[in-house]
Coordinates of C-alpha atoms in Angstrom, one line a residue:
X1 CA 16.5 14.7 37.7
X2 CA 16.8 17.3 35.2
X3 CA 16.0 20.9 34.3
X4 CA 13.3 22.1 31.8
X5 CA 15.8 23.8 30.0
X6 CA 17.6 21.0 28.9
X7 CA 15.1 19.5 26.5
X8 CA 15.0 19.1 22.9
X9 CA 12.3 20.1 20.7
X10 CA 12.0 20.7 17.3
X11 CA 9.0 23.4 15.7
X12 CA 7.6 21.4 12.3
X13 CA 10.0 19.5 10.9
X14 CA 13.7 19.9 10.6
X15 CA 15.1 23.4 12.5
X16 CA 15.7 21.9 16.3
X17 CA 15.0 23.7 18.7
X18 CA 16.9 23.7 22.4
X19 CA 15.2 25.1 25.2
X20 CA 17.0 28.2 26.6
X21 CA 20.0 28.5 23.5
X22 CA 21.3 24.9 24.6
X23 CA 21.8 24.3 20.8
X24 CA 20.4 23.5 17.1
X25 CA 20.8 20.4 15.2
X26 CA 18.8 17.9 13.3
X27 CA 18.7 15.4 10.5
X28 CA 17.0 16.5 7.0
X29 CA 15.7 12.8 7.2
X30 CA 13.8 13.3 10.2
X31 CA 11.6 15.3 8.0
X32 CA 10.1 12.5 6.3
X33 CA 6.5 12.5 6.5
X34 CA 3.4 11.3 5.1
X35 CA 1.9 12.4 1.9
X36 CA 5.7 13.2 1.1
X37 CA 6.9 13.9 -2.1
X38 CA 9.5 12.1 -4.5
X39 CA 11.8 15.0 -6.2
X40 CA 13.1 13.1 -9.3
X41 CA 16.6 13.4 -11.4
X42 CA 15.4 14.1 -14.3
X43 CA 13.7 17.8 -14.6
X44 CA 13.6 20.6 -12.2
X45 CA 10.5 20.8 -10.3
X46 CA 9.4 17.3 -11.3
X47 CA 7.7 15.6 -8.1
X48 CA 5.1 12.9 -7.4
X49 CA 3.6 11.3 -4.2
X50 CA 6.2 8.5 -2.5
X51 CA 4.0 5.8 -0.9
X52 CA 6.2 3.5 1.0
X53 CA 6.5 -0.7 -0.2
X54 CA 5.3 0.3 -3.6
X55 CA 8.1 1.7 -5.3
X56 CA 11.6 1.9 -3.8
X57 CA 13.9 5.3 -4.4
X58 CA 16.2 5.6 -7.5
X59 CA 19.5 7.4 -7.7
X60 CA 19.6 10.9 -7.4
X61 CA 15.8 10.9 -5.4
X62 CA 15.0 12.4 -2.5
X63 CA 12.1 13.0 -0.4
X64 CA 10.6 15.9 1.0
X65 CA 7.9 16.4 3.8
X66 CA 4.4 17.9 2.0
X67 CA 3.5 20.4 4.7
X68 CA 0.2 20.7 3.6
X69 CA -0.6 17.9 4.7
X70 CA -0.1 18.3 8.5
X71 CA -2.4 20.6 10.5
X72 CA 0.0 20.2 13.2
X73 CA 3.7 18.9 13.5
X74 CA 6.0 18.5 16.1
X75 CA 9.1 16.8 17.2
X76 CA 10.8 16.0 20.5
X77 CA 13.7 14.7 22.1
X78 CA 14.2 13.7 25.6
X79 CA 17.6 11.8 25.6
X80 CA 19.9 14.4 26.1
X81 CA 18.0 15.4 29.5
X82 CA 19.3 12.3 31.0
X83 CA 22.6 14.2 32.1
X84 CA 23.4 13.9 35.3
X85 CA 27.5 13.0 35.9
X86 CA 30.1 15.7 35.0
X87 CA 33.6 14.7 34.5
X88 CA 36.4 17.1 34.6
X89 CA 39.8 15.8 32.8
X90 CA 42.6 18.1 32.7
X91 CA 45.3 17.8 30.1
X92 CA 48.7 19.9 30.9
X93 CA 51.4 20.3 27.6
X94 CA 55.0 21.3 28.5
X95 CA 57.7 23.0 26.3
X96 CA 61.4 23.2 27.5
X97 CA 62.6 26.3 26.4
X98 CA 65.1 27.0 24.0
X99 CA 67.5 29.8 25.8
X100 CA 67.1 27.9 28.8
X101 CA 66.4 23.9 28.4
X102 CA 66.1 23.4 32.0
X103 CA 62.9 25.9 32.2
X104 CA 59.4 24.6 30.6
X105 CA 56.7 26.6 29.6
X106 CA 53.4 24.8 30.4
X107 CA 49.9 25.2 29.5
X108 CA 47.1 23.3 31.5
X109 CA 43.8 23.1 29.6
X110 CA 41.1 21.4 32.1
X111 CA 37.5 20.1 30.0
X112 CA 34.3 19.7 31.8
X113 CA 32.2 16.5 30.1
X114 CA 28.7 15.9 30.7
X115 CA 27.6 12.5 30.8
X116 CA 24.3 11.8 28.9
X117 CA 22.6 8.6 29.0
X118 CA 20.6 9.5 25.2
X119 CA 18.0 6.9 26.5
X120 CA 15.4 6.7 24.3
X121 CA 11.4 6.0 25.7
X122 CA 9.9 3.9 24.0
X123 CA 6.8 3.0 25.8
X124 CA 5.2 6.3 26.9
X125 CA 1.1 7.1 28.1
X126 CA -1.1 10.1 27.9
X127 CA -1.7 11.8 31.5
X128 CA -5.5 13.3 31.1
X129 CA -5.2 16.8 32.1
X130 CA -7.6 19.7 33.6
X131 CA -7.8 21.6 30.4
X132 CA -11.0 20.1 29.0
X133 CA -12.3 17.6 26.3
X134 CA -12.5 18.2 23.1
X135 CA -9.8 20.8 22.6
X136 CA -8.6 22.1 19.1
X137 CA -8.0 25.8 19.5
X138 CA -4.4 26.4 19.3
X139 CA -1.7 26.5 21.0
X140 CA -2.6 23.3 22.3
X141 CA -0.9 21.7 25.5
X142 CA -0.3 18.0 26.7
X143 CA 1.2 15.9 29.3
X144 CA 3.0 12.6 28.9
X145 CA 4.2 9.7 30.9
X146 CA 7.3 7.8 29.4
X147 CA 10.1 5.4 30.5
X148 CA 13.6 5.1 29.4
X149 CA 15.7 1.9 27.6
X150 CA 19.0 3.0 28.6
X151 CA 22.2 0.8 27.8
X152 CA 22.6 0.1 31.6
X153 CA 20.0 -0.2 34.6
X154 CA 21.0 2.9 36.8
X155 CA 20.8 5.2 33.7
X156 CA 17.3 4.6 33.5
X157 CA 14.3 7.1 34.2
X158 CA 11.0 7.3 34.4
X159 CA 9.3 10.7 33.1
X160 CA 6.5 13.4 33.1
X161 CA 6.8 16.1 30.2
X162 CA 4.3 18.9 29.8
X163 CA 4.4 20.2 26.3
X164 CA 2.7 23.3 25.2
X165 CA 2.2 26.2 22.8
X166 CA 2.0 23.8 20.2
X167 CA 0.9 25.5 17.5
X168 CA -0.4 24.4 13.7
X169 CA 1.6 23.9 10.5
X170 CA 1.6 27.4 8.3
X171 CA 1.9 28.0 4.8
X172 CA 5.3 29.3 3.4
X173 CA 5.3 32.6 3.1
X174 CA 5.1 33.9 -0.5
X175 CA 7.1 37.1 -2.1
X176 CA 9.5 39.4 -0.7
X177 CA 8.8 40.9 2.4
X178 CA 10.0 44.2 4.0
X179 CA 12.6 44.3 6.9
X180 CA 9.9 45.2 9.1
X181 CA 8.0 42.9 8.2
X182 CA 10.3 40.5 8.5
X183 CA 11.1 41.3 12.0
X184 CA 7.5 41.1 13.0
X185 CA 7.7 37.6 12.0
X186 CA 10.9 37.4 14.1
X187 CA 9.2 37.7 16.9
X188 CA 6.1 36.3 16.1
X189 CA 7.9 32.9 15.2
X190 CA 10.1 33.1 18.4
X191 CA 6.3 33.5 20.8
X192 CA 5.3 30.2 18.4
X193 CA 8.5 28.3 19.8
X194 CA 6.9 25.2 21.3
X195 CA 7.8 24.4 25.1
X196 CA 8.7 21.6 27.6
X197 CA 9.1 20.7 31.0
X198 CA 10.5 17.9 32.0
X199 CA 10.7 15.8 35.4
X200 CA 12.1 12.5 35.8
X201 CA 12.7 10.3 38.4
X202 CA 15.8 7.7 38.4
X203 CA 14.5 3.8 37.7
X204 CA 16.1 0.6 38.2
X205 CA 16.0 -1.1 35.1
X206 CA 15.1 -0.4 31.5
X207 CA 10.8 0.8 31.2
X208 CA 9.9 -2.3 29.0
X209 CA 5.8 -0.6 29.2
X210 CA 4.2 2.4 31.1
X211 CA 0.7 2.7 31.4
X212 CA -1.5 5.2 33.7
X213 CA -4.8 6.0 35.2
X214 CA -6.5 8.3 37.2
X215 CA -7.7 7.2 40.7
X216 CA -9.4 10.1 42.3
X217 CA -6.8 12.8 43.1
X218 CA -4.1 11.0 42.3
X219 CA -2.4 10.1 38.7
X220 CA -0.9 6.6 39.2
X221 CA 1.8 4.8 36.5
X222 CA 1.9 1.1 36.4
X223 CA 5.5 0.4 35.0
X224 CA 6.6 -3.4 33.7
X225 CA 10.7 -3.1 34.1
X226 CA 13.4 -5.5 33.0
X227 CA 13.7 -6.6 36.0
X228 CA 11.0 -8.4 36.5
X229 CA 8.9 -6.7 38.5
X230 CA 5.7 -4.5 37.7
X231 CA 5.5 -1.3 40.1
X232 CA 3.0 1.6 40.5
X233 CA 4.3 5.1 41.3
X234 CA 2.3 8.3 42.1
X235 CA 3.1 11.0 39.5
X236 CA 2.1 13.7 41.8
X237 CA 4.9 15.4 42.7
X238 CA 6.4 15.5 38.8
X239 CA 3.0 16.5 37.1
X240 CA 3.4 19.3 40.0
X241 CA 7.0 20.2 39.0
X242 CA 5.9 20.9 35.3
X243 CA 3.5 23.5 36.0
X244 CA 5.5 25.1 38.6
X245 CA 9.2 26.7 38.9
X246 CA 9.0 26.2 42.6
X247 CA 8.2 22.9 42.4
X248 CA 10.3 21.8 39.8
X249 CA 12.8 23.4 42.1
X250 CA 12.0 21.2 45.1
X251 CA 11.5 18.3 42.8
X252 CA 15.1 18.4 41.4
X253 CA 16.6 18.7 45.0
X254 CA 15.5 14.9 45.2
X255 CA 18.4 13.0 43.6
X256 CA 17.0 10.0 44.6
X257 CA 15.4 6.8 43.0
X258 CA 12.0 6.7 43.2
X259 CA 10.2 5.0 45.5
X260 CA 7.2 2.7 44.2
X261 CA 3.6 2.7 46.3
X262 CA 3.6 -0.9 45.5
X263 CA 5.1 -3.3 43.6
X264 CA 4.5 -7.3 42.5
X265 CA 7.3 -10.2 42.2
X266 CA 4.9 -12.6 41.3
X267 CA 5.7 -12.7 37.8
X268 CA 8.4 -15.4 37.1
X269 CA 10.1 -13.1 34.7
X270 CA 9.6 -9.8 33.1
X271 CA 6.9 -8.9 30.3
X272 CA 5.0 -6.0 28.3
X273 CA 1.3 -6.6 29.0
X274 CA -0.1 -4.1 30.9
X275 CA -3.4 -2.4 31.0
X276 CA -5.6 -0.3 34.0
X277 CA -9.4 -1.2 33.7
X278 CA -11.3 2.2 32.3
X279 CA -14.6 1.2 34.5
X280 CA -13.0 0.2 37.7
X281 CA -10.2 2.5 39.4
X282 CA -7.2 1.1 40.1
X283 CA -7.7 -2.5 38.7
X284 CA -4.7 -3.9 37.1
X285 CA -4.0 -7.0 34.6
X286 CA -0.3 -7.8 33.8
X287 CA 1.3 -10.7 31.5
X288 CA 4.3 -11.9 31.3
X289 CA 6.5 -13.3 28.6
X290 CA 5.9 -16.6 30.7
X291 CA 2.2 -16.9 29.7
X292 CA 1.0 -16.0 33.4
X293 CA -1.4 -13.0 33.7
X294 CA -2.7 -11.9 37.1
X295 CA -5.3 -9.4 38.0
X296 CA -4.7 -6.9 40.6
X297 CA -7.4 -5.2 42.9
X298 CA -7.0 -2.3 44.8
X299 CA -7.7 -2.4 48.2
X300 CA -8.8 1.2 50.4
X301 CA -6.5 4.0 51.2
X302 CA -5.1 3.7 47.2
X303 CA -1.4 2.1 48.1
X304 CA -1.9 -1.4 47.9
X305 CA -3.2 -4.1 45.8
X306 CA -4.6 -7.6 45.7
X307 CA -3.4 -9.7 43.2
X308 CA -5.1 -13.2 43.1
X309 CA -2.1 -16.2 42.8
X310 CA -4.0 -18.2 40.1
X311 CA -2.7 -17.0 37.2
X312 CA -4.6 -17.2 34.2
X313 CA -2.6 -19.4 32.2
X314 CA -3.8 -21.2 29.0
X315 CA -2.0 -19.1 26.7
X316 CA 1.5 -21.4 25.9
X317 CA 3.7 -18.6 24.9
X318 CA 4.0 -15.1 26.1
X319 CA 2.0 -12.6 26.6
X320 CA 2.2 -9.8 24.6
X321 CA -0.7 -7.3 25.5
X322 CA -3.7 -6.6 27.1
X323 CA -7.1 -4.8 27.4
X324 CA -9.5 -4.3 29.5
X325 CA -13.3 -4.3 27.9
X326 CA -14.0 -1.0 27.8
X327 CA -18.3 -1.6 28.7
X328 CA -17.6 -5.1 31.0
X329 CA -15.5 -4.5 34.3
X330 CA -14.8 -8.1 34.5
X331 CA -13.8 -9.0 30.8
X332 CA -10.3 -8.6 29.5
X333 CA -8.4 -9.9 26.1
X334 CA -5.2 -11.1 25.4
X335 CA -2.7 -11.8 22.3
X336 CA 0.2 -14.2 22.6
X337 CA 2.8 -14.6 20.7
X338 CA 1.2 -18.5 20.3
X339 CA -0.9 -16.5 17.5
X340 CA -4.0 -16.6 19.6
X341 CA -6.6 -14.4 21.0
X342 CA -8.0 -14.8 24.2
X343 CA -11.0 -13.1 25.9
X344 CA -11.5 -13.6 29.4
X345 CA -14.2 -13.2 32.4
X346 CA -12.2 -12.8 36.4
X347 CA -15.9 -14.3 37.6
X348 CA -14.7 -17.2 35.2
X349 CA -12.0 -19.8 36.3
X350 CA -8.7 -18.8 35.5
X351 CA -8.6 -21.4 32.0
X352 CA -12.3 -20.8 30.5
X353 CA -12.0 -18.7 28.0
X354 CA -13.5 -17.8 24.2
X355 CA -10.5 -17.9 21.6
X356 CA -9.5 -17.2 18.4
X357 CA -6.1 -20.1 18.3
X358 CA -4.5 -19.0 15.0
X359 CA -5.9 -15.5 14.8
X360 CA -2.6 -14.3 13.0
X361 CA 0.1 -16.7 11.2
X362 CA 2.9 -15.5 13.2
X363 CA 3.5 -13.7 16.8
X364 CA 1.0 -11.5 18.0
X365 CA 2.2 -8.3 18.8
X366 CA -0.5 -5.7 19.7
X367 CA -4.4 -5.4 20.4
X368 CA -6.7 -2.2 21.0
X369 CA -10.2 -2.3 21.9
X370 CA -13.1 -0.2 20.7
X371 CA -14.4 2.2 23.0
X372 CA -17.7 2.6 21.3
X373 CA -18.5 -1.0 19.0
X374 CA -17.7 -4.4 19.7
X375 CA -14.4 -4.6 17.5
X376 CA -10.7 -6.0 18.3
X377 CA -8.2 -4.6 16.7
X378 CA -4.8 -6.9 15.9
X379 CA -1.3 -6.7 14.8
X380 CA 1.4 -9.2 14.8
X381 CA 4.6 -10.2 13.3
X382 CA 3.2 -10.6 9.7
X383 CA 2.4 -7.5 9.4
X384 CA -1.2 -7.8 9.0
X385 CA -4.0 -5.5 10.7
X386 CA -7.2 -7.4 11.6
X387 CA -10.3 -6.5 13.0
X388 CA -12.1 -8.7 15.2
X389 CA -16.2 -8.6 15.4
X390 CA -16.8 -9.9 19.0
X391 CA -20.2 -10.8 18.7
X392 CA -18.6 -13.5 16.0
X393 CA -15.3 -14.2 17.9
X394 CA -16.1 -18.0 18.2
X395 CA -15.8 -18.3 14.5
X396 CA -12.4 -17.1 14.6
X397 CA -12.7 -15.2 11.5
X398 CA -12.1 -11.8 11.4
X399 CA -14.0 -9.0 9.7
X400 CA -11.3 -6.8 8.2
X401 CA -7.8 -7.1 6.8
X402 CA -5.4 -5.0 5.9
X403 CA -1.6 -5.6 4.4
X404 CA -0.2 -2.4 4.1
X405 CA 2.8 -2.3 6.5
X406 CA 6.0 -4.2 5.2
X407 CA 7.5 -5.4 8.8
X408 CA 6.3 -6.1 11.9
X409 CA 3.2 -3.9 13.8
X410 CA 4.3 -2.5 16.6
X411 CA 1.7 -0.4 18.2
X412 CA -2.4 -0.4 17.6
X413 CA -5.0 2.3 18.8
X414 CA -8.4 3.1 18.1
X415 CA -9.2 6.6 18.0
X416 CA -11.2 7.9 21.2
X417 CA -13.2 10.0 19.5
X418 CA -14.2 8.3 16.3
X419 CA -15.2 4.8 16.6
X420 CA -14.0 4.3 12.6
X421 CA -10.7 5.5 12.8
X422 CA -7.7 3.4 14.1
X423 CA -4.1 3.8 13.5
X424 CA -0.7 1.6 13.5
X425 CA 3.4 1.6 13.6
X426 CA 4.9 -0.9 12.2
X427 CA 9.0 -1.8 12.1
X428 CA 9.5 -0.2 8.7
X429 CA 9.2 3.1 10.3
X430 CA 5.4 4.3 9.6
X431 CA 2.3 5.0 11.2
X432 CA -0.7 4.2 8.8
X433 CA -4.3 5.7 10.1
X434 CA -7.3 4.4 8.8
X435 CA -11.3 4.7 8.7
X436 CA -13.4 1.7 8.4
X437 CA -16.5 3.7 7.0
X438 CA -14.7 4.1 3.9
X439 CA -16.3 2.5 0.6
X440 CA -14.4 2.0 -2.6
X441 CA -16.8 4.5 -4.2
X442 CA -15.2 7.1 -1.7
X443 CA -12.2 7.2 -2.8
X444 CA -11.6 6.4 -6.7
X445 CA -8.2 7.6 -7.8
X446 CA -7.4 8.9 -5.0
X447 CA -3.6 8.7 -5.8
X448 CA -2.7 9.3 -9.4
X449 CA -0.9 6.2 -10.7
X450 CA -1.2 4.2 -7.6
X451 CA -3.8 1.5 -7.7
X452 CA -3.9 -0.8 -5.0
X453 CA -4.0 0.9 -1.9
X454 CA -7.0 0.1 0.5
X455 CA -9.5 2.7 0.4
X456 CA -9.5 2.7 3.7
X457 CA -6.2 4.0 4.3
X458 CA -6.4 7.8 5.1
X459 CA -2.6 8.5 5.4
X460 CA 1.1 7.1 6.0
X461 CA 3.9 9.1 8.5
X462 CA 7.3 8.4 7.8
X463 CA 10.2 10.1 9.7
X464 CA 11.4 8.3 12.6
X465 CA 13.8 5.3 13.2
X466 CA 12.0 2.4 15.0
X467 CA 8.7 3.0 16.1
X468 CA 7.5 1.5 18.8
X469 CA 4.7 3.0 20.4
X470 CA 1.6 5.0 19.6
X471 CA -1.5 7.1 21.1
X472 CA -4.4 9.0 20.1
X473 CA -4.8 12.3 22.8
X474 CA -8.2 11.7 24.1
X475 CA -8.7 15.3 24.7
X476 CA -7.3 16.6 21.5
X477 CA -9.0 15.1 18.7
X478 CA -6.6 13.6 15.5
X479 CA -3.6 14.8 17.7
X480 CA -1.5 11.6 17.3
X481 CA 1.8 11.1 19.2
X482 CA 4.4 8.2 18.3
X483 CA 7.5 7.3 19.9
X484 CA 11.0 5.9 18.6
X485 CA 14.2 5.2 18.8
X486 CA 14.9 8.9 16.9
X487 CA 12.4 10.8 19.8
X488 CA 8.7 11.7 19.8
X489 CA 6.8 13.1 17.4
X490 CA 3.3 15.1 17.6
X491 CA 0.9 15.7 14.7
X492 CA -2.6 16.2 13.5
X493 CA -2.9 15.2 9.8
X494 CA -5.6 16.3 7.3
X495 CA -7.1 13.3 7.2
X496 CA -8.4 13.0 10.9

């Protein structure tokens, strides 16, 4: 468990921010963002727009986040809150003395350690919240579900943050500026600080995937672990702790592992396929990186679950994600990292199926379905981002494709909102967003000097180490949140 003011945040860019004075910090690289600019040698002042894989750094360049180009910008950290163990050493030093060699002067010195786990999450979901839809007025406020990769199984945990008064990006402030004035904006800044809570409960295991749903009153996180097992936990009592003092008080008093509602050992080894069904509550598919996928059904009084035995089996490789149809309760699809694309009816038996067998030339990664048209949305191994036309999935051809990301894709999602707009991570550390509606004519130069970029591409975000995950916030339109291996980041770009 840990206290809210133990967390790590960091206010638009580089300047981190503890909670409470616990410290500042940060890395100059973690500024890196899209639309950033390329300060060159030669010539003060000199600067042009850096898109990454088309020309690499030289000497003496550096790059520097554009600002301008954010509505909204926000960094996170939640691997220092993983103290828990403090270790006391004391060190004593002793000095004979030199009138009297039999007598020693000694001095004790005695150091407190506290032991972090610096776990990064790097599977994390977006908890739905009572604040509204459609929300852009700012400060803006969230709440996430994440778990932890720790380097060993008991340092593991599995996490609710609340994050608010996030406010937008402002312009630098131009001119000189009274002392008044400048205390004004003192103070101003310091009410603009953004703000955390954090709850976290201890897990078994590294949090390979975290997924959750609503299911009436309660807020329910399906969790695939290392283990081997896929669990479900009711997030109650933490989403209670971070909007209360009290009960973030009696939450912390806890200093126990949590306890699952239900968990499945079915699975003859671990996975990351996961995904609730948005037109049923509570109904589950998982996969695992045996090829097996099972379906779960809940059964009344919300604690328990059916899962049928049959697996549904025909992919030959593992399974590497999941989703439900967003319109069909019974329909699901799945990518392997055989290179195929499977979608699937439960009415059906457990090997019919409509497939797409070399949908990608290499592993496939990643899939997101559209909430409003019948598109599929791909990434694998190669790199590549396909989109998939359903009503023409038998032809196993897709619709759209897009090279842009240099390494592997590591995260898809449609936006919620608008049914055009997707975005991606990939393993060379960016998140690309796009918009199919986009024609050539558009565009034109869009990017002085820079020719072959897709004109669908609206923007590229650079700054972290090792993305793995991303979401769209359904209730915040263009807010974006990615995890990595550096921490979180939050941001709305101009472009969406």
């Amino acid at each position: 468990m840990s206290a809210p003011d133990e967390d790590t945040f960091a206010e638009e860019g580089g300047d981190m921010e503890e909670m409470d004075e616990v410290g500042s910090g940060g890395d100059d690289d973690d500024d890196e963002g899209v639309e950033m600019e390329e300060e060159g040698a030669g010539g003060e002042g000199e600067k042009k727009v850096y898109v990454p894989g088309i020309e690499p750094l030289q000497p003496g360049e550096e790059l520097e986040m554009d600002r301008s180009a954010y509505r909204m910008y926000h960094e996170c950290q939640t691997g220092k809150t993983s103290c828990r163990t403090c270790v006391c050493v004391c060190v004593c030093v002793c000095v004979s003395s030199e009138s009297c060699p039999v007598a020693f002067n000694c001095v004790c010195v005695c150091v407190c350690v506290l032991l972090c786990s610096g776990a990064p999450c790097l599977s994390f979901s977006v908890l739905r919240d009572g604040g509204g839809e459609a929300r852009e007025q700012l400060p803006l406020s969230m709440l996430l579900c994440a778990g932890t990769q720790a380097d060993t199984a008991l340092s593991n945990r599995l996490l609710v943050m609340r994050m608010h008064n996030l406010h937008g990006t402002e312009k630098e402030k131009e001119g000189e500026e009274s002392s008044d004035e400048e205390s004004d904006e003192d103070e101003e800044d310091e009410d603009k600080k953004p703000q955390m809570e954090l709850a976290m409960m201890p897990h078994y295991g590294g949090i390979n995937r975290v997924r959750v749903t609503r299911r009436g009153e309660q807020s329910l996180a399906a969790v695939w672990s290392e283990k081997g097992q896929v669990e479900i936990f009711d997030l109650g009592p933490q989403v209670e702790a971070v909007h209360s003092s009290a009960a973030m008080t009696a939450f912390m008093k806890q200093q126990k592992e949590a306890t699952a509602l239900f968990s499945f050992s079915g699975h003859m080894t671990e996975g990351f396929a996961i995904d609730w069904s948005p037109t049923v509550p509570g109904r589950l598919v998982s996969g695992d990186c045996k090829k097996n996928i099972h379906v779960w059904e809940p059964q009344e009084g919300g604690t328990s679950w059916q899962i049928d035995q049959r697996p549904f089996s025909s992919h030959s490789k593992s399974v590497e994600d999941l989703q439900w149809s967003p319109t069909e309760a019974t329909v699901f699809a799945s990518c392997s990292v055989d290179q195929s694309i499977r979608v699937w009816d439960i009415r059906a038996p457990p090997n019919s199926m409509l497939s797409a067998t070399e949908a990608h030339s290499s592993d496939i990664n990643v899939i997101s379905w559209n909430g409003s048209e019948p598109f599929l949305l791909s990434g694998g191994d190669d790199g590549l981002l396909k989109v998939w036309d359903l009503r023409q999935f038998k032809g196993g051809r897709p619709v759209a494709n897009f090279k842009q990301h240099s390494a592997p894709i590591t995260s898809v999602e449609w936006n919620p909102v608008d049914s055009s707009v997707f975005a991606a991570s990939g393993a060379d550390d960016v998140v690309s967003q796009w918009d199919l509606s986009v024609e050539s004519c558009d565009v034109g130069a869009r990017v002085e000097g820079v020719k072959d970029l897709p004109p669908q591409l609206l923007f590229l975000h650079q700054g972290q180490s090792e993305i793995k995950e991303i979401h769209w916030h359904p209730q915040l339109p263009g807010v974006m949140i990615s995890t990595a291996l550096s921490g979180f980041n939050v941001f709305r770009t101009i472009s969406v």
